[in-house]
């Protein structure tokens, strides 16, 4: 028997009233069967005590039917909006529900269930608040089951069950790994027009960053003479180059198609998720540090998706939402991706994150005319600057 | 105490009550069950103490279960051989083994109790407990069982509630929703036994009412003694007498039959009835506690060979002293057709002394003479019979008609198969002789310990023995039959050990004692007494007036040729009701009668009596109203009577109307009182909307909106009191909507005033 949902006669900002339906529990069904058998035996054989016993069982069941959830009409339930700003896969977040008993008598023996957690209470008049937590395992839309309220008080032979209103879906972002931002900057390839792989330059236009040994080609104007004299060798001042922090991030969410074994398919999907997670980690950290421009290009069967924005902390959601919903595919077409990317390609290093070992790095490099750093999801980033989330470590194990 | 602990305690209590109830019910078959249940209850107590601390491994539990099963199988096979003979039950084997399930269920319960168990396993345990009670319901006949079932009902419902609560708590134990401390909800409290008492009372009354109104398929009630649903009333008349039965004898105050006594001129005889004996069956053959009459096949044989006339003539003329008794008997209630004692024997076989007036009979007359009395000679079709008997008063009370001794099958009336009774009787006679209570020459000879009574002293010795049983003080009357040594013959057990019983035991004992001494005797089953009705000369004889007595064959004045049957009364007076005026005795009597009348023996006729009694006064009253108004519509008495009829529905209607009105008024008043709060809230929304352009979003609760509004007010630089205002207004709204707490008018007005202050504070300053 299905449960009934909350009625929608209340205003949207008010809790929804519960209207339950009766549900025959398994013990209750056996109870009724036993009563019926006893009744038949009692009446047919003239065993009056047996007949009376069958009526007793029947009446007890009927009493349960009348009493169970009798005051559900006084119950109102709603889910409180206490969600955090961002929910990441593998991380738990709290949920709160409020159950209001608007009657003037206690409703006994009520089981309240939410997302697999339950509580067995007597609901006194007033608003009761319950807390639970949820841990989504995967990125994408996450839907919580509505609040279930049921009561079989007093005997548990019949239950009245009611269901709260549906809860809006929650967009779960990909799980984030740990990233050493500074190391990554050193590992990135040079962008077009830049002198080398170094993200920091010894020019005086930008913020002072630190000192390093002199290299041939460095301007003598950048030598820090006092420190050089103290150390006995030439040291030059190093400055941050903001334009060097711009990044073009290309995600290749490839998953193997048909013709693979189940193990290979599972492995492919895991690689794809790791790739998405790595891309999300990069986007998140790029936005957290700010002051640069980030272009995220996601390949896919339905066409590429390109998100380009200033890398500011407030913009992280934009990239994470795109990554949360990026589908894996076995048909990632490179041509439209390159065409669209070429139109808005900034002067920045290009990083390809792919779930396949031999990806599109060479072709991408050739057609974009840039050096492309290829990064396979399973191998992580170069220079040990990235550590995948624990979620995948468990999956791989 | 937690719900689970309470549940476990109530579970063990319920199982103990179930086992006790079953042991009580089984005691009529196995008196040793009283001893068996004691270790069972002790084991239950042990299991309760060790619950959760120690449990048998499944392997050991299964091995013990297997051993017990084999043991019980052997025990059942051994017992079943003797069971039928011991209890005189003629039933299919699958019915006969039912009593054996009792001990099996008890031991099975114990094995399950000591096994490792989870909460859900208690379903199985209580299923076994319920099976015990159901088996008890099949086997039980005593009120004590009913009391135990009542206790089981209360305890069982208590356990059921606690089980529900324990399961709820158990389910939340794995993943628990956390309840905030300040929330008006609490962990479920274990229900107390007093509440389950209320539920049990409610359920019991409803179930009993349903039971009373349920149509029954017939007048056959379940008889646990025979494990069949063929009616056998110990205080009524059946086709035999079984002394193997133990337990309380049912008493029934239902009418058995009605008899009208008139003399030759048709005048009612009001002097008869009260001390009258009504004979129904003659019991001549004894076998292992059961008495049998001479078989119907013998009668059919005599009918076939012409010894019984097929077409009898009119009733015999017995002279001026004769009188007529007209009986109205429902054979579904009585089983055999009684006759007034003494029965006059017709000299002419074609002129009977009893004839049927209405009723279906087979070929030949309804009654025929046999061994000095009249017996029913035809197989009866269930239904009502009306028949007439002509008789004359006995020369001496208790004396039967004179007859020839040679016509009697004396070997039948001397059959005595119980050696133990012989020995007991010989010893008793010697004691009486030594005490000088026997007449001179009563003992004809004495050899090897055996004693024979001279035929001419048979009646005298019979009277002395009857007097010994009835008035020596060694024996007492009771309807609570029990056995002491089940391996003895029941009559021997009664005489030597139990020494208490009902009339059947006494009659059986005296008959066998007399036969041991060589005196022909027999048991007569019938009724004793009667109650006059409003109609003169008409008496009603009830089921609880069923009786049995002894007839001894006495020589007529020492003549060895002529003889007559003389009635002996060995049953002591029923002194069990000495304290019948006490409250306890009255309650006990009422309870026992109700137990039998409204439960065990409740059938269609009782149902018709019960509801007929209720309906008749109402029908009569309504008829009276109709008649009064039909005769004279202006008669105020008729209208007054009619108003009485209409008063109850009118009162009910009025009550319903007032209840609805009060409920509606309360709703309206609550709505009216909450209106100012809602108005205040909407005014706040309007003010905030006008000043900041904010409004509650879809899915945003008032409290969340209030928190958002607070931020705007803070940014606007308002004082703290006004910043808190939205949350205060929403708090008031929640109190009205959720808590149904109605604020006072002053509180509403004050809140409205503060919203007005906020509105004023948010007004843009006029430009200069």
PDB file of N, CA and C in Angstrom, chain B residues 18 23 27 274 290 294 322 432 461 568 699 709 745:
ATOM      1  N   UNK B  18       0.695 -18.033  30.000  1.00  0.00           N
ATOM      2  CA  UNK B  18       0.246 -18.952  28.944  1.00  0.00           C
ATOM      3  C   UNK B  18       0.512 -20.401  29.350  1.00  0.00           C
ATOM      4  N   UNK B  23      -1.464 -25.610  31.382  1.00  0.00           N
ATOM      5  CA  UNK B  23      -1.376 -26.680  32.386  1.00  0.00           C
ATOM      6  C   UNK B  23      -2.718 -26.877  33.070  1.00  0.00           C
ATOM      7  N   UNK B  27      -5.058 -30.382  32.785  1.00  0.00           N
ATOM      8  CA  UNK B  27      -5.105 -31.175  34.013  1.00  0.00           C
ATOM      9  C   UNK B  27      -6.225 -32.215  33.992  1.00  0.00           C
ATOM     10  N   UNK B 274     -42.649 -32.091  43.166  1.00  0.00           N
ATOM     11  CA  UNK B 274     -41.498 -31.543  43.889  1.00  0.00           C
ATOM     12  C   UNK B 274     -40.500 -32.617  44.287  1.00  0.00           C
ATOM     13  N   UNK B 290     -17.257 -46.799  32.693  1.00  0.00           N
ATOM     14  CA  UNK B 290     -18.402 -46.371  31.885  1.00  0.00           C
ATOM     15  C   UNK B 290     -19.565 -47.338  32.045  1.00  0.00           C
ATOM     16  N   UNK B 294     -28.800 -51.656  28.220  1.00  0.00           N
ATOM     17  CA  UNK B 294     -28.921 -52.803  27.307  1.00  0.00           C
ATOM     18  C   UNK B 294     -29.162 -52.266  25.911  1.00  0.00           C
ATOM     19  N   UNK B 322     -55.222 -44.208  39.248  1.00  0.00           N
ATOM     20  CA  UNK B 322     -54.290 -43.866  38.173  1.00  0.00           C
ATOM     21  C   UNK B 322     -54.261 -42.347  37.908  1.00  0.00           C
ATOM     22  N   UNK B 432     -19.033 -53.647  59.224  1.00  0.00           N
ATOM     23  CA  UNK B 432     -20.417 -53.350  59.628  1.00  0.00           C
ATOM     24  C   UNK B 432     -20.984 -54.491  60.492  1.00  0.00           C
ATOM     25  N   UNK B 461     -29.314 -54.783  53.368  1.00  0.00           N
ATOM     26  CA  UNK B 461     -27.877 -54.486  53.277  1.00  0.00           C
ATOM     27  C   UNK B 461     -27.650 -53.312  52.341  1.00  0.00           C
ATOM     28  N   UNK B 568     -32.713 -46.892  45.934  1.00  0.00           N
ATOM     29  CA  UNK B 568     -31.817 -46.536  47.044  1.00  0.00           C
ATOM     30  C   UNK B 568     -31.135 -45.207  46.715  1.00  0.00           C
ATOM     31  N   UNK B 699       9.542  28.513  -0.854  1.00  0.00           N
ATOM     32  CA  UNK B 699      10.317  27.551  -0.074  1.00  0.00           C
ATOM     33  C   UNK B 699      10.965  28.161   1.149  1.00  0.00           C
ATOM     34  N   UNK B 709      15.464  39.491   6.771  1.00  0.00           N
ATOM     35  CA  UNK B 709      15.023  40.872   7.017  1.00  0.00           C
ATOM     36  C   UNK B 709      15.875  41.538   8.086  1.00  0.00           C
ATOM     37  N   UNK B 745      -5.045  39.848  23.624  1.00  0.00           N
ATOM     38  CA  UNK B 745      -5.281  40.999  22.755  1.00  0.00           C
ATOM     39  C   UNK B 745      -4.224  42.084  23.007  1.00  0.00           C
TER      40      UNK B 745
END
